[in-house]
Amino acid sequence: VLNIDLARQYQGVKSQETTLYVGEGRSQVREIGLNEAPTANGSLTQPEQTGSGEQSPRDPSSASSSSSDRKDSSSRAPSVAESATTVDSQPKSVSSDDVDSICDSIWSQISTATGRKYSAFAYTGPRNAENALFLFGSDPALFGAEFESATQADFFRGVGLITPTLYRPWLTERLNEAVPKTVKRIAVLEQVRRKTTKWGPILLDLLMSLKSAGQQQSPTLVGYQLGYLEVSTITQALSGIFQNLLAKAPIQNLEIGQHDGPKAALSGTQKEFELNQPKLENAYMKILDQLFGQRLHIVNALSKGDNVEDRTISSTPGYGFGSLLARKEHRERFVSEVQAAAKTRDFTTDAPLKWLSQWALAASDADKANKIAPEVISRLSTDGSVAASKLLSSKGLFYKESQWLMGSDAWAYDLGNSGVHHMLASGENMNMLIVDSTPYSERTAEDAARRKKDIGLYAMNFGNAYVASTAVYSSYTQVLSAMMEAEAFDGPSVVLAYLPYNHEEDSPMTVLQETKKAVDLGYWPLYRWNPKAEEKGEETFKLDSERIKHELQQFLKRDNQLSQLMRRHPQFHANLSESYGTEVRKVQKRKAKDAYEVLLEGLQGAPMTILFASDNGNAENLSKRLGNRGKARGLKTMVMAMDEYPLEDMNNEENIVFITSTAGQGEFPQNGRNFWEGVKNSTDLDLATVNFSVFALGDSHYWPRKEDKHYYNKPGKDLFARLITLGGKSLVECGLGDDQDPDGYQTGYAEWEPKLWEALGVANVDGLPEEPPPLTNEDIKIGSNFLRGTIAEGLVDESTGAISASDQQLTKFHGIYMQDDRDLRDERKAQGLEPAYSFMIRCRLPGGVATPTQWNQMDA
């Protein structure tokens, strides 16, 4: 069907046009040096150049022989590849007439070979039809079948169907030839999901073509948005389409069908995409199953029959809380029915009455109720009365279940709407297990407006709930104790379960390392808090790890101050209350733990701690990327904010890297200010054995006055000088990143990082993963549509007061800087809010004079 030789010549020349359209100023493809032109019958000829510039036709069959002749003669026409580089060659545009001629030739050959006829526009139906349907993209056979089977009562009887075979170029003459002159109304069905204009593109093309046909009165066009139609609803849809079309004032842009189609059921190899619980989370599920066995009931457990729609509803905490509440009320009603039945004489014998009375007294005690339940069911089964049959219809309620609601750390972003608050405020006897899978290295929230709240601290402030923070890869026995205590507690119980992983395929060793890091640094403390334990003479708070977070420490301090005078049992010093054997056992445990830490450290290479201070995220992102690259080179990296790092541990570090941005008048960012004050004023730090390096980020043009130039990268420079004073060994000279460089701070960073790897001895490492190139200022400019970017859209977005990082760089090109109120940072952070952002505009006006009107225009 196709001329292969000519097609190869067409494809061998790169096109300089990228638009979709052809002809009339919308050329699709330009061939450079292609001298053949299609003829009416589809054959192609190529003129041969002569010395006089005249052209003569040449037989295509001689292409192979002439190709060899061209190798030996330079006086003949150049080849396609040669002519593509010839300066004098003129591009030949392909018009819509050329495409029409080529398509006709192809369709005629298809018709000869297969008997199927094609044209640019196909019309089916009566030639005297007054109404027609223009359909593009959907299945015309279904609509055609409905038209053929239409009855006299149908609105769409005797209508025509127009379907385009060639959409671009749009051939007006072919359309006018296909549409009968009798057509007065055309319904245009377009599959447009998101309308950006009032009228669809096909309707506008039809309108232009029919207006140019020269008819006295062109057909009326009515546009429709075609969605998903089932076979059973096509008749109904067509009735609605033509009922509206035949109306005196048809409604435009009606939606036909459903917006979204049905989702296919998973089968065969697609089964791997079914919803499944991550295998790593089975650790906690197995513990629950081993502890409670048949009693265990997880209200939102993932089952094989669940689909996405069901999980969307049942996975919400509000649904789980309501389900547990309804289940509890159902059992309470059943207990009332048993108590009432035990007082009646509706049973055949008196044997069930004794056992029902015993069970009713122990219904709230799981151990006793579950022990009596089999006997009760046995007696009722042999009784045979109507009352016994009624109770046996709900015999599962004789057993007291261990009811649990499982959740994830996604519930920690909005405690008021996540169901956590509702369960705690209700005071009902329910258990909640929250699995937190955020690794310590990824603990910072990606969205600054959605900071994760501490569910454990929130629950302890209620004062009526049992709270435990556990980690199965740190202390298995502590998890067992916490779950048993939570089940025994009469009231709401919240068990926080730490299971850090980046991917569901992560190995247990990776989870173990992340867990150890988080527990040792105090990011995830292990504790149990029982507000009713003091009634039994026990401690309300039990710390099962060495370090706790500052917020938790403040809560305990306040709790101890309030309860100091109310303490029933006095506390003595360890020298009075403990024996020498207790002290020896503590030393043994400490040595065993130290040996375990040494074993884990041997699994990785040299340590490298990366501390960052960042306001807008540039230094933080750079630190995370450096940490990932360090891991790829075999280093044991740890990334955290400067203020979160315990300053007293700095003497024990081997390699430490600081990355800081610049805030205000050469100040440290908010999450590094306390760290800098400690380093600057410390007299105990001895960094003689510590290797360090510093990279600073700033903008050399941020301060226009000469006397303020020293603020450029001042935090990094000051930190570098102070560490040298404290005896630290510099791995690399202080790196300086400048936003005014061609690639922004990446220019200085690209020079500094290789020197760091060389100093650490990991410069030449094979098998490093490929990374996408960093986004530079030039990339931002190219993709910003003349430095516009998405600044306008970012300002309209009311979910955050900030704009994206790329738009922040674009605003700097315009002299606009995003900043926030530093005096409100701590207060807004404590409230879980993002910083109070604002924009500083630096204007250069003629003569330095500005009117109030000009300032109001900029503010608007």
Tab-separated table of C-alpha atoms in Angstrom, residues 148-398:
chain	number	residue	atom	x	y	z
A	148	GLU	CA	-31.374	1.124	11.854
A	149	SER	CA	-33.656	-0.374	14.518
A	150	ALA	CA	-35.409	2.918	15.348
A	151	THR	CA	-39.218	2.913	15.366
A	152	GLN	CA	-41.754	5.605	14.554
A	153	ALA	CA	-41.911	6.604	18.226
A	154	ASP	CA	-38.177	7.347	18.428
A	155	PHE	CA	-36.887	10.897	18.019
A	156	PHE	CA	-33.866	9.638	16.097
A	157	ARG	CA	-35.700	7.780	13.333
A	158	GLY	CA	-34.469	8.653	9.819
A	159	VAL	CA	-31.338	10.520	10.875
A	160	GLY	CA	-27.872	10.312	9.341
A	161	LEU	CA	-24.521	9.529	10.938
A	162	ILE	CA	-21.353	11.471	10.018
A	163	THR	CA	-17.993	10.053	11.128
A	164	PRO	CA	-14.588	11.525	10.203
A	165	THR	CA	-11.816	9.191	9.093
A	166	LEU	CA	-9.229	11.952	8.568
A	167	TYR	CA	-9.293	14.668	11.219
A	168	ARG	CA	-6.229	16.716	10.315
A	169	PRO	CA	-5.928	18.285	7.850
A	170	TRP	CA	-9.599	19.255	7.965
A	171	LEU	CA	-10.902	18.883	4.399
A	172	THR	CA	-13.854	21.227	3.983
A	173	GLU	CA	-14.687	20.141	0.444
A	174	ARG	CA	-14.848	16.472	1.414
A	175	LEU	CA	-17.185	17.317	4.291
A	176	ASN	CA	-19.561	19.288	2.081
A	177	GLU	CA	-19.602	16.435	-0.427
A	178	ALA	CA	-20.494	13.901	2.277
A	179	VAL	CA	-23.266	15.833	4.066
A	180	PRO	CA	-26.606	15.836	2.168
A	181	LYS	CA	-28.023	19.221	1.269
A	182	THR	CA	-31.255	18.361	3.081
A	183	VAL	CA	-29.656	18.302	6.529
A	184	LYS	CA	-30.933	21.173	8.689
A	185	ARG	CA	-29.705	20.204	12.153
A	186	ILE	CA	-26.509	18.438	13.276
A	187	ALA	CA	-25.804	17.156	16.794
A	188	VAL	CA	-22.026	17.263	17.438
A	189	LEU	CA	-20.789	14.746	20.038
A	190	GLU	CA	-17.326	15.539	21.414
A	191	GLN	CA	-15.426	13.555	24.015
A	192	VAL	CA	-14.047	16.520	25.948
A	193	ARG	CA	-13.257	15.787	29.607
A	194	ARG	CA	-12.204	19.285	30.588
A	195	LYS	CA	-13.567	22.223	28.669
A	196	THR	CA	-11.171	25.132	28.252
A	197	THR	CA	-13.340	27.044	25.763
A	198	LYS	CA	-17.061	27.599	25.410
A	199	TRP	CA	-17.230	25.655	22.134
A	200	GLY	CA	-15.471	22.429	21.268
A	201	PRO	CA	-12.843	22.268	18.473
A	202	ILE	CA	-14.885	19.951	16.229
A	203	LEU	CA	-17.970	22.154	16.438
A	204	LEU	CA	-15.918	25.184	15.404
A	205	ASP	CA	-14.429	23.277	12.456
A	206	LEU	CA	-17.893	22.192	11.334
A	207	LEU	CA	-19.238	25.714	11.678
A	208	MET	CA	-16.459	27.179	9.518
A	209	SER	CA	-16.869	24.495	6.853
A	210	LEU	CA	-20.652	24.692	6.596
A	211	LYS	CA	-20.614	28.496	6.487
A	212	SER	CA	-18.242	28.378	3.516
A	213	ALA	CA	-20.382	25.858	1.606
A	214	GLY	CA	-22.379	28.604	-0.098
A	215	GLN	CA	-25.807	27.413	1.060
A	216	GLN	CA	-28.532	29.933	1.689
A	217	GLN	CA	-29.149	28.555	5.173
A	218	SER	CA	-26.468	26.446	6.850
A	219	PRO	CA	-27.484	23.658	9.271
A	220	THR	CA	-27.960	24.382	12.970
A	221	LEU	CA	-25.182	22.933	15.126
A	222	VAL	CA	-25.742	21.793	18.724
A	223	GLY	CA	-22.746	20.623	20.769
A	224	TYR	CA	-22.769	17.822	23.346
A	225	GLN	CA	-20.166	16.485	25.772
A	226	LEU	CA	-20.068	12.734	25.289
A	227	GLY	CA	-19.146	10.615	28.307
A	228	TYR	CA	-19.266	6.883	28.928
A	229	LEU	CA	-22.366	5.106	27.584
A	230	GLU	CA	-23.338	1.532	28.256
A	231	VAL	CA	-24.991	-0.483	25.518
A	232	SER	CA	-28.248	-0.550	27.447
A	233	THR	CA	-28.375	3.261	27.752
A	234	ILE	CA	-27.602	4.261	24.143
A	235	THR	CA	-31.285	4.395	23.193
A	236	GLN	CA	-32.077	6.653	26.122
A	237	ALA	CA	-29.091	8.868	25.341
A	238	LEU	CA	-30.061	9.246	21.667
A	239	SER	CA	-33.607	10.151	22.651
A	240	GLY	CA	-32.305	12.923	24.868
A	241	ILE	CA	-29.880	14.164	22.192
A	242	PHE	CA	-32.471	14.501	19.414
A	243	GLN	CA	-35.236	15.700	21.707
A	244	ASN	CA	-33.004	18.628	22.588
A	245	LEU	CA	-31.892	19.031	18.941
A	246	LEU	CA	-35.496	19.323	17.700
A	247	ALA	CA	-36.456	21.853	20.372
A	248	LYS	CA	-37.082	25.480	19.411
A	249	ALA	CA	-34.181	26.651	21.599
A	250	PRO	CA	-31.701	23.764	21.928
A	251	ILE	CA	-29.410	23.760	24.958
A	252	GLN	CA	-25.712	23.733	24.126
A	253	ASN	CA	-23.002	21.627	25.805
A	254	LEU	CA	-25.270	19.086	27.439
A	255	GLU	CA	-23.431	16.195	29.114
A	256	ILE	CA	-24.379	12.785	27.754
A	257	GLY	CA	-23.464	9.667	29.721
A	258	GLN	CA	-21.309	9.193	32.798
A	259	HIS	CA	-18.236	11.264	33.521
A	260	ASP	CA	-16.104	8.197	34.380
A	261	GLY	CA	-16.287	4.724	32.960
A	262	PRO	CA	-16.379	1.504	34.984
A	263	LYS	CA	-13.178	0.184	36.479
A	264	ALA	CA	-12.146	-3.192	35.176
A	265	ALA	CA	-11.983	-6.069	37.627
A	266	LEU	CA	-8.538	-7.453	38.330
A	267	SER	CA	-7.809	-10.891	36.965
A	268	GLY	CA	-4.843	-13.018	35.970
A	269	THR	CA	-1.557	-11.161	36.252
A	270	GLN	CA	-3.427	-8.045	37.387
A	271	LYS	CA	-4.058	-9.703	40.742
A	272	GLU	CA	-0.715	-8.326	41.887
A	273	PHE	CA	-2.280	-4.853	41.971
A	274	GLU	CA	-4.919	-5.838	44.517
A	275	LEU	CA	-4.960	-4.140	47.889
A	276	ASN	CA	-2.698	-6.022	50.258
A	277	GLN	CA	-1.342	-5.213	53.661
A	278	PRO	CA	2.435	-4.614	53.575
A	279	LYS	CA	4.272	-7.713	54.755
A	280	LEU	CA	6.347	-5.640	57.162
A	281	GLU	CA	3.197	-4.678	59.095
A	282	ASN	CA	2.441	-8.348	59.694
A	283	ALA	CA	4.770	-8.173	62.698
A	284	TYR	CA	2.168	-6.326	64.766
A	285	MET	CA	-0.689	-8.349	63.302
A	286	LYS	CA	1.009	-11.584	64.356
A	287	ILE	CA	1.474	-10.293	67.904
A	288	LEU	CA	-2.221	-9.397	68.134
A	289	ASP	CA	-3.194	-12.779	66.726
A	290	GLN	CA	-0.938	-14.656	69.145
A	291	LEU	CA	-2.172	-12.709	72.161
A	292	PHE	CA	-5.912	-12.773	71.527
A	293	GLY	CA	-6.465	-15.578	69.003
A	294	GLN	CA	-10.124	-16.092	68.125
A	295	ARG	CA	-11.118	-13.140	70.312
A	296	LEU	CA	-9.363	-10.674	68.031
A	297	HIS	CA	-11.600	-8.443	65.938
A	298	ILE	CA	-10.035	-5.704	63.768
A	299	VAL	CA	-12.868	-3.603	62.491
A	300	ASN	CA	-11.033	-2.266	59.425
A	301	ALA	CA	-8.927	-5.332	58.598
A	302	LEU	CA	-8.057	-5.671	54.919
A	303	SER	CA	-9.750	-8.685	53.332
A	304	LYS	CA	-9.344	-10.190	49.899
A	305	GLY	CA	-12.822	-9.211	48.792
A	306	ASP	CA	-12.286	-5.514	49.398
A	307	ASN	CA	-12.061	-3.155	46.453
A	308	VAL	CA	-10.815	0.404	46.273
A	309	GLU	CA	-14.245	1.967	46.826
A	310	ASP	CA	-14.923	-0.122	49.922
A	311	ARG	CA	-11.498	0.606	51.384
A	312	THR	CA	-11.931	4.340	50.842
A	313	ILE	CA	-14.880	4.284	53.231
A	314	SER	CA	-13.890	1.600	55.736
A	315	SER	CA	-10.307	2.828	56.149
A	316	THR	CA	-11.411	6.167	57.588
A	317	PRO	CA	-11.089	6.426	61.405
A	318	GLY	CA	-14.581	7.840	61.719
A	319	TYR	CA	-16.030	4.740	60.072
A	320	GLY	CA	-13.969	2.447	62.313
A	321	PHE	CA	-15.001	4.291	65.471
A	322	GLY	CA	-18.655	4.178	64.483
A	323	SER	CA	-18.418	0.500	63.622
A	324	LEU	CA	-16.858	-0.376	66.987
A	325	LEU	CA	-19.445	1.748	68.790
A	326	ALA	CA	-22.295	0.007	66.976
A	327	ARG	CA	-20.779	-3.404	67.730
A	328	LYS	CA	-20.445	-2.516	71.400
A	329	GLU	CA	-24.047	-1.307	71.609
A	330	HIS	CA	-25.235	-4.463	69.852
A	331	ARG	CA	-23.526	-6.638	72.476
A	332	GLU	CA	-24.946	-4.504	75.301
A	333	ARG	CA	-28.435	-5.114	73.919
A	334	PHE	CA	-27.638	-8.824	73.749
A	335	VAL	CA	-26.494	-8.816	77.386
A	336	SER	CA	-29.788	-7.153	78.359
A	337	GLU	CA	-31.696	-9.823	76.448
A	338	VAL	CA	-29.765	-12.569	78.274
A	339	GLN	CA	-30.451	-10.973	81.649
A	340	ALA	CA	-34.153	-10.727	80.848
A	341	ALA	CA	-34.241	-14.325	79.562
A	342	ALA	CA	-32.556	-15.582	82.757
A	343	LYS	CA	-35.497	-14.236	84.793
A	344	THR	CA	-38.187	-15.940	82.690
A	345	ARG	CA	-39.474	-19.505	82.403
A	346	ASP	CA	-39.470	-19.664	78.618
A	347	PHE	CA	-36.969	-22.541	78.422
A	348	THR	CA	-37.864	-26.225	78.296
A	349	THR	CA	-35.624	-26.995	81.289
A	350	ASP	CA	-34.062	-24.948	84.065
A	351	ALA	CA	-30.497	-25.889	83.067
A	352	PRO	CA	-29.862	-22.811	80.853
A	353	LEU	CA	-31.031	-20.393	83.557
A	354	LYS	CA	-28.088	-21.071	85.863
A	355	TRP	CA	-25.499	-20.697	83.162
A	356	LEU	CA	-27.151	-17.601	81.676
A	357	SER	CA	-27.130	-15.917	85.092
A	358	GLN	CA	-23.448	-16.723	85.604
A	359	TRP	CA	-22.566	-15.441	82.151
A	360	ALA	CA	-24.555	-12.233	82.614
A	361	LEU	CA	-22.581	-11.422	85.781
A	362	ALA	CA	-19.240	-11.982	83.994
A	363	ALA	CA	-20.181	-10.563	80.559
A	364	SER	CA	-17.777	-7.627	80.896
A	365	ASP	CA	-14.840	-9.824	81.979
A	366	ALA	CA	-13.243	-11.357	78.904
A	367	ASP	CA	-11.573	-14.287	80.663
A	368	LYS	CA	-14.631	-15.361	82.649
A	369	ALA	CA	-17.176	-14.719	79.895
A	370	ASN	CA	-15.200	-16.625	77.268
A	371	LYS	CA	-14.696	-19.525	79.682
A	372	ILE	CA	-18.428	-19.840	80.412
A	373	ALA	CA	-19.610	-19.199	76.831
A	374	PRO	CA	-19.107	-22.784	75.500
A	375	GLU	CA	-21.160	-24.230	78.356
A	376	VAL	CA	-23.946	-21.694	77.823
A	377	ILE	CA	-24.111	-22.448	74.098
A	378	SER	CA	-24.129	-26.191	74.799
A	379	ARG	CA	-27.062	-25.909	77.246
A	380	LEU	CA	-29.065	-23.729	74.868
A	381	SER	CA	-28.452	-26.111	71.955
A	382	THR	CA	-29.975	-29.039	73.874
A	383	ASP	CA	-32.929	-27.014	75.183
A	384	GLY	CA	-34.787	-26.611	71.884
A	385	SER	CA	-37.086	-23.788	73.023
A	386	VAL	CA	-37.933	-20.650	71.047
A	387	ALA	CA	-36.074	-18.471	73.556
A	388	ALA	CA	-32.972	-20.647	73.246
A	389	SER	CA	-33.100	-20.511	69.434
A	390	LYS	CA	-33.346	-16.724	69.548
A	391	LEU	CA	-30.255	-16.437	71.738
A	392	LEU	CA	-28.342	-18.974	69.627
A	393	SER	CA	-28.933	-16.855	66.506
A	394	SER	CA	-26.406	-14.429	68.033
A	395	LYS	CA	-24.222	-16.949	69.852
A	396	GLY	CA	-21.048	-15.199	68.730
A	397	LEU	CA	-21.872	-12.384	71.160
A	398	PHE	CA	-21.415	-14.723	74.130
